[in-house]
Structures are given as C-alpha cells and as structure tokens.
CSV table of C-alpha atoms in Angstrom, one decimal:
chain,number,residue,atom,x,y,z
A,16,MET,CA,0.0,0.0,0.0
A,17,ALA,CA,1.4,3.4,-0.9
A,18,PRO,CA,2.2,5.7,2.0
A,19,ASP,CA,-0.5,8.2,0.9
A,20,SER,CA,-3.2,5.6,0.2
A,21,PRO,CA,-6.5,7.0,1.6
A,22,SER,CA,-7.3,3.5,2.9
A,23,SER,CA,-4.6,3.8,5.4
A,24,LEU,CA,-6.2,6.9,7.1
A,25,ARG,CA,-8.3,4.9,9.5
A,26,ASP,CA,-5.3,2.8,10.5
A,27,ARG,CA,-3.5,6.0,11.4
A,28,ASP,CA,-6.5,7.5,13.2
A,29,PRO,CA,-9.7,5.6,13.9
A,30,ASP,CA,-11.7,8.8,13.6
A,31,ALA,CA,-10.4,9.7,10.2
A,32,PRO,CA,-13.3,11.0,8.1
A,33,PRO,CA,-14.3,10.5,4.5
A,34,LEU,CA,-13.4,13.8,2.9
A,35,HIS,CA,-15.1,16.5,3.4
A,36,PRO,CA,-17.7,16.0,4.3
A,37,SER,CA,-31.9,17.8,-5.4
A,38,GLY,CA,-34.0,19.3,-7.4
A,39,ASP,CA,-34.8,23.0,-8.0
A,40,ASP,CA,-31.6,24.3,-6.3
A,41,VAL,CA,-29.1,22.7,-8.6
A,42,GLY,CA,-26.9,25.3,-10.1
A,43,LYS,CA,-28.2,28.2,-8.0
A,44,PRO,CA,-25.6,30.5,-6.3
A,45,TYR,CA,-24.9,30.2,-2.6
A,46,LEU,CA,-27.6,32.0,-0.7
A,47,HIS,CA,-27.5,30.2,2.6
A,48,ASP,CA,-26.9,31.8,6.0
A,49,VAL,CA,-26.3,30.3,9.4
A,50,ARG,CA,-27.1,31.9,12.7
A,51,PHE,CA,-24.0,31.1,14.7
A,52,LEU,CA,-24.0,30.7,18.5
A,53,THR,CA,-22.1,33.4,20.3
A,54,ASP,CA,-22.0,32.4,23.9
A,55,ARG,CA,-18.6,31.2,25.1
A,56,HIS,CA,-17.7,28.1,27.0
A,57,GLN,CA,-15.6,27.6,30.1
A,58,GLN,CA,-12.1,26.4,29.5
A,59,VAL,CA,-11.0,23.4,31.6
A,60,ALA,CA,-7.6,21.8,31.1
A,61,GLY,CA,-7.2,23.4,27.7
A,62,VAL,CA,-10.6,22.2,26.5
A,63,PHE,CA,-13.6,24.3,26.0
A,64,VAL,CA,-16.6,22.6,27.6
A,65,THR,CA,-20.3,23.4,28.1
A,66,THR,CA,-22.8,21.8,30.5
A,67,THR,CA,-21.8,18.5,31.9
A,68,ALA,CA,-24.0,15.6,30.7
A,69,VAL,CA,-24.7,12.7,33.1
A,70,ARG,CA,-24.8,9.1,31.9
A,71,PRO,CA,-28.1,7.4,32.9
A,72,ALA,CA,-27.6,4.6,35.5
A,73,ASP,CA,-29.1,2.0,33.2
A,74,GLU,CA,-26.5,2.7,30.6
A,75,ALA,CA,-23.5,2.4,32.9
A,76,THR,CA,-22.5,-1.0,31.5
A,77,ALA,CA,-23.5,-0.4,27.9
A,78,VAL,CA,-21.0,-0.3,25.1
A,79,PRO,CA,-20.1,3.4,24.8
A,80,LEU,CA,-21.9,5.0,22.0
A,81,SER,CA,-18.7,6.5,20.6
A,82,LEU,CA,-17.3,2.9,20.3
A,83,ALA,CA,-20.5,1.6,18.8
A,84,LEU,CA,-20.3,4.3,16.2
A,85,ARG,CA,-16.7,3.6,15.4
A,86,GLU,CA,-17.2,-0.1,15.0
A,87,GLY,CA,-20.7,0.1,13.5
A,88,THR,CA,-19.6,2.4,10.6
A,89,ARG,CA,-16.3,0.8,9.8
A,90,ALA,CA,-17.4,-0.7,6.5
A,91,GLU,CA,-19.1,2.5,5.3
A,92,HIS,CA,-16.1,4.5,6.4
A,93,GLU,CA,-13.6,2.4,4.5
A,94,SER,CA,-15.9,2.4,1.4
A,95,ALA,CA,-16.1,6.2,1.4
A,96,GLU,CA,-12.4,6.5,1.7
A,97,SER,CA,-11.7,4.2,-1.2
A,98,SER,CA,-13.8,6.1,-3.7
A,99,GLY,CA,-11.9,7.0,-6.8
A,100,PHE,CA,-12.1,10.8,-6.3
A,101,VAL,CA,-10.7,10.5,-2.7
A,102,GLU,CA,-7.9,8.3,-3.7
A,103,GLN,CA,-6.9,10.5,-6.6
A,104,LEU,CA,-7.1,13.7,-4.6
A,105,LEU,CA,-5.2,12.4,-1.6
A,106,GLY,CA,-2.6,10.7,-3.8
A,107,GLY,CA,-1.8,14.0,-5.5
A,108,HIS,CA,-3.2,13.1,-8.9
A,109,LEU,CA,-5.8,15.9,-9.2
A,110,ASP,CA,-5.4,19.7,-8.8
A,111,ARG,CA,-6.5,22.7,-6.8
A,112,ASP,CA,-9.7,22.9,-8.8
A,113,ALA,CA,-10.7,19.5,-7.6
A,114,TYR,CA,-10.0,20.5,-4.0
A,115,ALA,CA,-12.1,23.7,-4.5
A,116,ALA,CA,-15.0,21.6,-5.9
A,117,LEU,CA,-14.9,19.6,-2.7
A,118,ALA,CA,-14.8,22.7,-0.6
A,119,VAL,CA,-17.9,24.0,-2.3
A,120,GLN,CA,-19.8,20.8,-1.4
A,121,GLN,CA,-18.5,21.0,2.2
A,122,LEU,CA,-20.0,24.5,2.4
A,123,ALA,CA,-23.5,23.3,1.8
A,124,VAL,CA,-23.1,20.3,4.1
A,125,TYR,CA,-21.7,22.3,7.1
A,126,THR,CA,-24.2,25.2,6.6
A,127,ALA,CA,-27.0,22.7,7.0
A,128,LEU,CA,-25.4,20.8,9.9
A,129,GLU,CA,-24.5,24.0,11.8
A,130,ALA,CA,-28.0,25.4,11.3
A,131,ALA,CA,-29.4,22.2,12.7
A,132,GLY,CA,-27.3,22.5,15.8
A,133,ALA,CA,-28.4,26.1,16.3
A,134,ARG,CA,-32.0,25.1,16.0
A,135,LEU,CA,-31.6,22.3,18.5
A,136,VAL,CA,-30.1,24.8,21.0
A,137,ALA,CA,-32.8,27.4,20.3
A,138,ALA,CA,-35.4,24.8,21.0
A,139,GLY,CA,-33.9,24.1,24.4
A,140,ALA,CA,-31.9,20.9,23.7
A,141,ASP,CA,-28.8,20.2,25.8
A,142,ARG,CA,-26.0,21.8,23.8
A,143,GLY,CA,-23.5,19.2,25.0
A,144,LEU,CA,-22.6,18.3,21.4
A,145,VAL,CA,-22.8,21.8,19.9
A,146,PHE,CA,-19.5,23.6,20.3
A,147,ASP,CA,-18.8,27.0,18.8
A,148,GLU,CA,-15.1,25.9,18.5
A,149,LEU,CA,-16.1,23.4,15.8
A,150,THR,CA,-18.0,25.8,13.5
A,151,ARG,CA,-16.6,25.3,10.0
A,152,VAL,CA,-18.7,27.6,7.7
A,153,PRO,CA,-16.6,30.8,8.2
A,154,ALA,CA,-13.4,28.9,7.5
A,155,ILE,CA,-14.9,27.3,4.4
A,156,GLU,CA,-16.0,30.7,3.2
A,157,THR,CA,-12.5,32.0,3.7
A,158,ASP,CA,-11.0,29.1,1.7
A,159,LEU,CA,-13.4,29.7,-1.1
A,160,ALA,CA,-12.6,33.4,-1.3
A,161,TYR,CA,-9.0,32.4,-1.7
A,162,LEU,CA,-9.6,29.5,-4.2
A,163,LEU,CA,-12.3,31.1,-6.3
A,164,GLY,CA,-12.0,34.8,-5.8
A,165,ASP,CA,-14.2,37.5,-4.2
A,166,ASP,CA,-17.2,36.6,-6.4
A,167,TRP,CA,-17.2,33.0,-5.2
A,168,ARG,CA,-20.8,33.2,-4.0
A,169,GLU,CA,-22.0,33.6,-7.6
A,170,ARG,CA,-19.8,30.8,-8.8
A,171,VAL,CA,-20.5,27.9,-6.5
A,172,VAL,CA,-22.7,25.0,-7.7
A,173,PHE,CA,-24.0,22.3,-5.4
A,174,LEU,CA,-24.2,18.8,-6.8
A,175,PRO,CA,-27.5,16.9,-6.6
A,176,ALA,CA,-25.9,14.4,-4.1
A,177,THR,CA,-24.9,17.3,-1.9
A,178,LEU,CA,-28.4,18.8,-1.9
A,179,ALA,CA,-29.8,15.4,-1.0
A,180,TYR,CA,-27.3,15.3,1.9
A,181,THR,CA,-28.4,18.8,3.1
A,182,GLN,CA,-32.0,17.7,2.9
A,183,ARG,CA,-31.2,14.9,5.3
A,184,LEU,CA,-29.4,17.2,7.6
A,185,GLU,CA,-32.3,19.6,7.8
A,186,ALA,CA,-34.2,17.0,9.8
A,187,CYS,CA,-31.4,17.0,12.4
A,188,GLY,CA,-32.6,20.3,13.9
A,189,ASP,CA,-35.6,18.4,15.3
A,190,ASP,CA,-33.8,15.3,16.6
A,191,LEU,CA,-30.8,15.3,18.8
A,192,SER,CA,-29.9,11.7,18.0
A,193,LEU,CA,-29.9,12.4,14.3
A,194,TYR,CA,-27.7,15.4,14.9
A,195,ALA,CA,-25.3,13.4,17.0
A,196,ALA,CA,-24.9,10.8,14.2
A,197,HIS,CA,-24.0,13.5,11.6
A,198,ALA,CA,-22.0,15.7,13.9
A,199,TYR,CA,-19.9,12.6,15.0
A,200,THR,CA,-19.3,11.7,11.3
A,201,ARG,CA,-18.1,15.2,10.4
A,202,TYR,CA,-16.4,16.8,13.4
A,203,LEU,CA,-14.5,14.0,15.0
A,204,GLY,CA,-13.3,13.2,11.5
A,205,ASP,CA,-12.2,16.8,10.9
A,206,LEU,CA,-10.3,16.7,14.2
A,207,SER,CA,-8.6,13.4,13.4
A,208,GLY,CA,-8.0,12.2,9.9
A,209,GLY,CA,-8.7,15.7,8.7
A,210,GLN,CA,-5.3,16.8,10.0
A,211,ILE,CA,-3.7,14.1,7.9
A,212,ILE,CA,-5.7,15.3,4.9
A,213,LYS,CA,-4.4,18.9,5.5
A,214,ARG,CA,-0.8,17.7,5.4
A,215,MET,CA,-1.5,15.8,2.1
A,216,MET,CA,-3.0,19.0,0.6
A,217,GLN,CA,0.1,20.9,1.6
A,218,ARG,CA,2.4,18.3,0.2
A,219,HIS,CA,0.7,17.6,-3.1
A,220,TYR,CA,-0.9,20.9,-4.0
A,221,GLY,CA,1.4,23.5,-2.5
A,222,PHE,CA,-0.9,24.9,0.1
A,223,GLU,CA,0.7,26.7,3.0
A,224,GLN,CA,-2.1,28.2,5.1
A,225,ASP,CA,-4.4,30.0,2.7
A,226,GLY,CA,-7.0,27.7,1.2
A,227,ILE,CA,-7.0,25.1,4.0
A,228,ALA,CA,-8.5,27.0,6.9
A,229,PHE,CA,-11.2,24.3,7.1
A,230,TYR,CA,-8.7,22.0,8.8
A,231,ASP,CA,-7.6,24.6,11.4
A,232,PHE,CA,-9.3,24.8,14.8
A,233,PRO,CA,-7.7,27.9,16.4
A,234,GLU,CA,-10.0,27.9,19.4
A,235,ILE,CA,-9.1,24.3,20.4
A,236,HIS,CA,-5.7,24.3,22.1
A,237,LYS,CA,-5.2,20.5,22.2
A,238,LEU,CA,-7.2,18.3,19.8
A,239,LYS,CA,-6.8,15.0,21.8
A,240,PRO,CA,-8.4,16.2,25.0
A,241,PHE,CA,-11.1,17.9,23.1
A,242,LYS,CA,-11.9,14.7,21.2
A,243,ASP,CA,-12.0,12.9,24.5
A,244,VAL,CA,-14.6,15.4,25.9
A,245,TYR,CA,-16.6,15.0,22.7
A,246,ARG,CA,-16.7,11.3,23.0
A,247,GLU,CA,-17.8,11.6,26.6
A,248,ARG,CA,-20.7,13.8,25.6
A,249,LEU,CA,-21.7,11.2,23.0
A,250,ASP,CA,-21.5,8.4,25.5
A,251,ALA,CA,-23.6,10.4,28.0
A,252,LEU,CA,-26.6,11.0,25.7
A,253,PRO,CA,-29.7,9.7,27.5
A,254,LEU,CA,-30.7,7.1,24.8
A,255,ASP,CA,-32.3,3.7,25.1
A,256,GLU,CA,-31.0,0.8,23.1
A,257,ALA,CA,-33.3,1.4,20.1
A,258,GLN,CA,-32.3,5.0,20.0
A,259,ARG,CA,-28.6,4.1,20.1
A,260,GLU,CA,-29.0,1.7,17.2
A,261,ALA,CA,-30.8,4.5,15.3
A,262,VAL,CA,-27.8,6.8,15.9
A,263,VAL,CA,-25.4,4.2,14.5
A,264,GLU,CA,-27.7,3.5,11.5
A,265,GLU,CA,-27.9,7.3,10.8
A,266,ALA,CA,-24.1,7.5,10.9
A,267,ARG,CA,-24.0,4.8,8.3
A,268,VAL,CA,-26.4,6.9,6.2
A,269,ALA,CA,-24.1,9.9,6.6
A,270,PHE,CA,-21.1,7.9,5.2
A,271,ARG,CA,-23.2,6.7,2.3
A,272,LEU,CA,-24.3,10.3,1.6
A,273,ASN,CA,-20.6,11.3,1.6
A,274,GLN,CA,-19.8,8.6,-0.8
A,275,ALA,CA,-22.5,9.7,-3.2
A,276,VAL,CA,-21.0,13.2,-3.2
A,277,PHE,CA,-17.6,11.8,-4.0
A,278,ALA,CA,-19.0,9.8,-6.8
A,279,GLU,CA,-20.5,12.9,-8.4
A,280,LEU,CA,-17.3,14.8,-7.9
A,281,GLY,CA,-15.4,12.1,-9.7
A,282,ALA,CA,-17.9,12.0,-12.5
A,283,ALA,CA,-17.7,15.7,-12.9
A,284,ARG,CA,-13.9,15.5,-13.2
A,285,ALA,CA,-14.2,12.7,-15.8
A,286,GLN,CA,-16.4,14.9,-17.9
A,287,ALA,CA,-14.3,18.0,-17.6
C-alpha cells in the first residue's frame, strides 16, 4: 500500500473521516446563511466545555456510543475513503480545482449541519454536542474566497448528491440523536484524519495556510483532550438501546451520503 493511500487513514487514526464531508436548487448560487452561536464556553484543562452531561444509570454497563459508532460504521467509512475521487485527490493526482470543488460541497453540508445544531439549542436541547469551536462555515468561506475569488458566492454550484445530503441534515434540527450521528461523522473526523488530509493537501498541491483554513481549529488548544470530551458527551446521551441503534444507522447513512458526493465529484472530473 502506498504511504499516501487513503485506505490507510483509518489505520493511522480511527476517527479519520471521509473527505469533506436535489431538485430546484441545482446550479443556483450560494444563498444560505447560518445563525451562529455566540456564547462562550468555560475552559477546563485546555478544552472548551459546556454543560456536563450525566450518563443514565441503566447505561452504565452499555458499550459506549462512541465505540458503537466507530465499529458500526467501519465498512461504510472504508468504502467512502476508497472512492476514486478521494484516492486521486489524496494521492496528489488531481489539482486545486478538484479541491475547490470539494470545498464547495462542504460549504453546503456544514451550513445545513450547523444550522441544525443552532435550531436544537434554540429549541432548548442540551447543547452538549454543539461547540462554537467546531464551527466550520466561516473557515470554508475564507477558503473559497482564496480558491475562487471574491465573487465565489456567484460561482459555487452544489451537486445533486450534496443537496440530497443537506435535505437529510435539515431534519437534524428536530432530533438530537440524528444530529449526534451526523456531527460525529463530520467533526470527529475533521479533528482526526482531517489533520492528515491537511498535510496531504500541503504536500501535493502546495498549500501553506491559505485555502486550507477548514482544517484549522484555532480555538481548540489541544485536539486530543477535546476529542475525549466530545466522545464523553456522545456516551452520556440519554438514549435507550433502540435510539442508540438508530444513531449508528444514521451515521452509516451519513457515510453513504458522503460517498454519493464523492462519486458525483469524480464523475464531474471525468467529464471536464
């Protein structure tokens, strides 16, 4: 296996993500907006935290949800990573335009995901999994301004698979368990394998800092302790067994949605 083979990402870090991350809106310019949360968190041991969740007593001996998610999505995770577009991009066989096309799709996905998190909090849900420090949309917008120019909002086009993904994410604002599945898939991956992806983009396509702000988390001082806190929050969600299984299944759906986006990105490259 080549050193830069995407299939090795999960071996290096079990939380490595697939890359990040229909209908009438295809081809329309970017018009979305997200209401971002502004209240700050307490900082404990270098990690920003919010309210402390408590594990229900009847779940004390259950397999941790974070572990169930990791093991339960292994096949989908590896399948997404092995898509042709991902392998070519991470192997250095594409170009900055391909990376920019991916960033455009990530914009739509994270806009929908972060809007869902904001709606959950506004509705009174425990914000244990909603961290301001993880917000990605401003970073993606900065990257797109660098990659596409100041008029990037008029130039972005969301693929049908991406729009299908965002439609699925819109339901997350009404269901904490659905949000947990998609947030796990995106954010823990960004904090883990995403850091490897960043180095590959620097190595193969000459990025330094501009254009890859998506992979930087300046408000998180140490990634490992933060990820530990995030997993603890997942494990403490007050879910029964059926709900836990639903979270794992929704995470599988998230990986399949990612894979569909990669397939369309690859097809678009082949037609270019």
